Coordinates of C-alpha atoms in Angstrom, one line a residue:
X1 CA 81.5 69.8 113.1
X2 CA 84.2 70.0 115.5
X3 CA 87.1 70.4 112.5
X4 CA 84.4 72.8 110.7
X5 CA 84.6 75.3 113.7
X6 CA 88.8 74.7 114.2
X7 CA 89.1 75.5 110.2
X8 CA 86.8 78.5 110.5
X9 CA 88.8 79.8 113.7
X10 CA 92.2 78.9 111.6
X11 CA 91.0 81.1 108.5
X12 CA 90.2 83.6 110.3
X13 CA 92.8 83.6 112.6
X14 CA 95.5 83.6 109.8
X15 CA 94.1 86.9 108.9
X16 CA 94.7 88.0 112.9
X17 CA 98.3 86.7 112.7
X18 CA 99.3 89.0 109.5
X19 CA 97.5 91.7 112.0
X20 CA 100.0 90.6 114.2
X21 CA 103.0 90.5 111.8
X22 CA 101.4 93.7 110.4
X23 CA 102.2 96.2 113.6
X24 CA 106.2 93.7 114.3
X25 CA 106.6 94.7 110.4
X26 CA 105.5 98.2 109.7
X27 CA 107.2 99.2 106.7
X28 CA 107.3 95.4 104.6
X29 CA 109.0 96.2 100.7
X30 CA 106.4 96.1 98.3
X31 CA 108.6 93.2 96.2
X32 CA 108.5 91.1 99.4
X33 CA 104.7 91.8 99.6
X34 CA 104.4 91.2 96.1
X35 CA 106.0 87.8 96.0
X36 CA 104.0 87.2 99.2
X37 CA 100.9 87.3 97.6
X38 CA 101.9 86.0 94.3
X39 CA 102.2 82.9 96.2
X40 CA 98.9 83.1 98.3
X41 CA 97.1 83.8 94.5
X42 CA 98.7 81.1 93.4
X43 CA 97.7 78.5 96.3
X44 CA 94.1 79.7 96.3
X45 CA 93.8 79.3 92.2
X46 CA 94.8 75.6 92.7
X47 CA 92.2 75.7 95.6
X48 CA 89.5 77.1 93.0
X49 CA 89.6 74.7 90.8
X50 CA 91.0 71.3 91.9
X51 CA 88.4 71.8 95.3
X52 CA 85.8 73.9 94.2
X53 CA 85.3 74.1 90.3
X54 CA 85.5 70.5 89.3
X55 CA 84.2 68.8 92.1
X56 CA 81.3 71.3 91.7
X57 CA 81.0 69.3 87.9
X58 CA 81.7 65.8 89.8
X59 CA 78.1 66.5 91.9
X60 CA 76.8 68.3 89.3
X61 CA 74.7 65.5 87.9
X62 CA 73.4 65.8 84.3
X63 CA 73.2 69.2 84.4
X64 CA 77.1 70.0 86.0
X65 CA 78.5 72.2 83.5
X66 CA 75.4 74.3 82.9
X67 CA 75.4 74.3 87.0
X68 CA 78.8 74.8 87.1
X69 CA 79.1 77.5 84.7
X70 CA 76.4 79.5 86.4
X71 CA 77.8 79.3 89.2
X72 CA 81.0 80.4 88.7
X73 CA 80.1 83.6 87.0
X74 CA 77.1 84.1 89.6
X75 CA 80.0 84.4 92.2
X76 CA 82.3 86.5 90.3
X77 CA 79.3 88.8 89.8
X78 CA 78.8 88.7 93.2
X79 CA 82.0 90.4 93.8
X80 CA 81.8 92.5 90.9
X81 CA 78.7 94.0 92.7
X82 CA 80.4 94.3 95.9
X83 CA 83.0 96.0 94.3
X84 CA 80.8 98.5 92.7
X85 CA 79.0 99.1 96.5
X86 CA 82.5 99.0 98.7
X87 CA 85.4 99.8 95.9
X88 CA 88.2 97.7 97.4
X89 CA 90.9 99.9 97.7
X90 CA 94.0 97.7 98.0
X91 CA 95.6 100.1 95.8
X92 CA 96.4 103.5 98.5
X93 CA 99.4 105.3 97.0
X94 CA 102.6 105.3 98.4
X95 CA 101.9 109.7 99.0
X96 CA 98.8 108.3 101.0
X97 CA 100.8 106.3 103.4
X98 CA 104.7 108.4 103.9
X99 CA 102.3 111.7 104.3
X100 CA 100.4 110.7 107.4
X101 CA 97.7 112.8 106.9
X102 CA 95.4 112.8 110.2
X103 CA 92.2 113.8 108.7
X104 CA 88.5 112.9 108.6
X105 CA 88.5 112.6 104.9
X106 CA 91.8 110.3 104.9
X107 CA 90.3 108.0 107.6
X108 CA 87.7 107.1 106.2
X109 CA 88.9 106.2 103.1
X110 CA 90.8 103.9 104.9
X111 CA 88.1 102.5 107.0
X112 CA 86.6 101.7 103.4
X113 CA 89.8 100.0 102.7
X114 CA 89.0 98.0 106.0
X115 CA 85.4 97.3 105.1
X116 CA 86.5 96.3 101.7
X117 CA 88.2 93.1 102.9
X118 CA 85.8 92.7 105.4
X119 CA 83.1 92.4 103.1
X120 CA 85.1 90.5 100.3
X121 CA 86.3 87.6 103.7
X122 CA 82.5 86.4 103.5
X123 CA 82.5 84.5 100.4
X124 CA 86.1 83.2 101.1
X125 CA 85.2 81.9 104.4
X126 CA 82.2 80.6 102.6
X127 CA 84.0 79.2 99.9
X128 CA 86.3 77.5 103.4
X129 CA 82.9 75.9 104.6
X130 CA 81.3 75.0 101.1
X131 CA 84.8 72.9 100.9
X132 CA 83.7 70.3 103.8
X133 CA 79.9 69.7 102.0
X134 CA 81.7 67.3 99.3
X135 CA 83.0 65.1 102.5
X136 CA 86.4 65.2 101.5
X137 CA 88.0 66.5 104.6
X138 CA 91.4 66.6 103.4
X139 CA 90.2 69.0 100.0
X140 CA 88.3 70.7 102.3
X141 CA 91.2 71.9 104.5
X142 CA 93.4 72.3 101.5
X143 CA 90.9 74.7 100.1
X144 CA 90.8 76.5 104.0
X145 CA 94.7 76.2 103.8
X146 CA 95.1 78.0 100.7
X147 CA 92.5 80.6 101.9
X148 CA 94.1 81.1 105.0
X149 CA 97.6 81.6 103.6
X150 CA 95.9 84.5 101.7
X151 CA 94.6 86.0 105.0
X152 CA 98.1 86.8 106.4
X153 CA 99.5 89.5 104.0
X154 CA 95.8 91.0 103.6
X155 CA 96.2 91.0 107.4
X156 CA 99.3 92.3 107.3
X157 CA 98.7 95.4 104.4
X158 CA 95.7 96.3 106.7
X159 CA 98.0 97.9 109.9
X160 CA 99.8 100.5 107.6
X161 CA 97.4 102.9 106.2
X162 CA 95.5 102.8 109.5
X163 CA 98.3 104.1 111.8
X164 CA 99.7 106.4 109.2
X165 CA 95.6 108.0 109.2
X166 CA 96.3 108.3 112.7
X167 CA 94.1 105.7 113.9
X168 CA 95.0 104.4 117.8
X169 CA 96.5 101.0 117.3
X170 CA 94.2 99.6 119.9
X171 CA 90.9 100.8 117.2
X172 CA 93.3 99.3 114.2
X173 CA 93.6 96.1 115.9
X174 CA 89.8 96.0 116.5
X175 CA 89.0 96.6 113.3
X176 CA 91.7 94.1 111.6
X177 CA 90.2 91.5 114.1
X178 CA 86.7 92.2 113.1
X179 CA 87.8 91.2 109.9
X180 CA 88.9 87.7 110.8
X181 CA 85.4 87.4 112.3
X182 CA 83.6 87.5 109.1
X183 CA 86.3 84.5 107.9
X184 CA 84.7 83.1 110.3
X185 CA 81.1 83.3 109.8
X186 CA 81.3 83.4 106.5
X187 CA 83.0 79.5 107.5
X188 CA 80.2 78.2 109.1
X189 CA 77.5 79.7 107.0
X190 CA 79.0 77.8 103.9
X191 CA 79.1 74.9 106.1
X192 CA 75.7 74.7 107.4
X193 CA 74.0 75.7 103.8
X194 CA 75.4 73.1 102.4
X195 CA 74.9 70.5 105.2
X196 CA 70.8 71.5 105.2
X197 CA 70.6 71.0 101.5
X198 CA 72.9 69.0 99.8
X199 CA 70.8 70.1 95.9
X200 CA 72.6 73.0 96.1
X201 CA 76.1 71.8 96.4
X202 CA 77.1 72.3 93.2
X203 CA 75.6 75.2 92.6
X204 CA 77.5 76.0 96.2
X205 CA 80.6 75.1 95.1
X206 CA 81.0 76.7 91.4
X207 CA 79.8 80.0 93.6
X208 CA 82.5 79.5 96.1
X209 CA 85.0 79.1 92.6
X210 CA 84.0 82.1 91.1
X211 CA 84.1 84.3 94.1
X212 CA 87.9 83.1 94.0
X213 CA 88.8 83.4 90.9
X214 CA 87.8 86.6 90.3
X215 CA 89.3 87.6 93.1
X216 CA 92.7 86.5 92.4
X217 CA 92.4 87.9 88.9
X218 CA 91.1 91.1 89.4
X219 CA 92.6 92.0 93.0
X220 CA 95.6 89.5 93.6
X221 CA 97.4 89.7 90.1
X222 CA 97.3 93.2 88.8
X223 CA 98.3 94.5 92.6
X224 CA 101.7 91.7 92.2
X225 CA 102.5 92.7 89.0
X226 CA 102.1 97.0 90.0
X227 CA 106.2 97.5 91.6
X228 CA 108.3 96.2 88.9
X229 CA 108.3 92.5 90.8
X230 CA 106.3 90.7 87.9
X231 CA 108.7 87.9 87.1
X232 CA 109.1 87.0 91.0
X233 CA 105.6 87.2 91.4
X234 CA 104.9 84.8 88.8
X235 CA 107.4 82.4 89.7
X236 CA 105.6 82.4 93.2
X237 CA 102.6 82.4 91.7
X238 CA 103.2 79.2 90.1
X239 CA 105.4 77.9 93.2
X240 CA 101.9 78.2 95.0
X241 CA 100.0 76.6 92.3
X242 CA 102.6 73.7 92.2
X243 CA 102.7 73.4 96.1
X244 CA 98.5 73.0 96.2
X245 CA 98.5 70.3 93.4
X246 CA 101.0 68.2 95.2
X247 CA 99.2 68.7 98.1
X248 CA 96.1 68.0 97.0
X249 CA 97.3 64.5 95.5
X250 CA 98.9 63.0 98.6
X251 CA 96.0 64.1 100.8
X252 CA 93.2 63.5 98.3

């Protein structure tokens, strides 16, 4: 329990830190941000599928690729719906951020941004927890590594389009912190659901696949591959992909 509650505090607090690094580094190049990111998609679609996906079909059973199957797409879904509710706007336009505008209408948008990754830092710090229910420590905090490493850009591309709405820096930090919380319960809620009922484990861990996946495809990619940086971002995308493999086999 006690590396549970350090992992959860480590996810979420990687999403603090790119806070951190966020307000040092106010005006990051979107190829350096790109390449970033590439990297973090790339470690967390190793972390999918090595850690989550086929150990999901290793406890599956008799029924593990049915089980696994379903779950995947019930977690994609999941975000897909999430999406729909909260759009996840990664995506503000350059205008939006060098005009500054301090409006009502421009703040919230932003806040919605901010909500966004809130709200989408639930599964992946459930996905973090799930990790620890196939008693393979190691896996487990390669999955919460790869997760983490996500966090600090997302934390980072957070600080911008809150101080240009003209949000105090005091309320931006608040509100970027409040989304390292969620890492965190979203941590130990995966944790403990799996720990009361071990059934649903790979059910549990397809889910925690899927949430991933379709992240990295529909968010992670397509925002790498928008500022003319596609080839470096698909070089660190496999460079992150590479990195998780070896790591998975020496600590496996």
């Amino acid at each position: 329990m006690q590396m549970v509650l350090l992992t959860a505090l480590g996810v979420g607090g990687a999403t603090i830190f790119g806070t951190v690094l966020g307000f040092i580094f106010k005006n990051i190049s979107h190829k350096f941000s790109d390449i970033v990111l590439s990297f973090a998609a790339g470690v967390m679609l190793a972390a999918s599928v090595v850690g989550l996906v086929l150990p999901s079909i290793e406890y599956g059973g008799a029924f593990a690729i049915p089980v696994t199957v379903a779950g995947v797409f019930c977690g994609a879904v999941c975000i897909n719906l999430m999406d729909r509710l909260v759009p996840h706007l990664h995506k503000l336009s350059g205008a939006d951020q060098e005009d500054h505008p301090q409006n009502t209408e421009q703040i919230n948008k932003v806040l919605l941004f901010v909500m966004a990754i809130a709200i989408h830092n639930l599964p992946e710090g459930i996905a973090a927890g799930v990790g620890f229910g196939t008693g393979n420590t190691a896996e487990a905090l390669t999955i919460a590594g790869g997760i983490a490493l996500q966090n600090i850009p997302e934390g980072m591309v957070i600080i911008g389009p809150m101080l240009a709405a003209g949000i105090p820096p005091r309320r931006t930090f608040a509100a970027a912190f409040a989304t390292g919380v969620v890492e965190i319960i979203g941590t130990l809620l995966g944790y403990f659901a799996v720990s009361i009922s071990t059934v649903i484990l790979p059910f549990a861990l397809a889910f925690a696949g899927g949430t991933m996946l379709y992240v990295i495809s529909d968010e992670m990619i397509p925002e790498t591959h928008a500022h003319g940086s596609e080839r470096g971002a698909t070089y660190a995308l496999l460079v992150g992909f590479c990195l998780m493999l070896v790591m998975d086999h020496f600590l496996g």
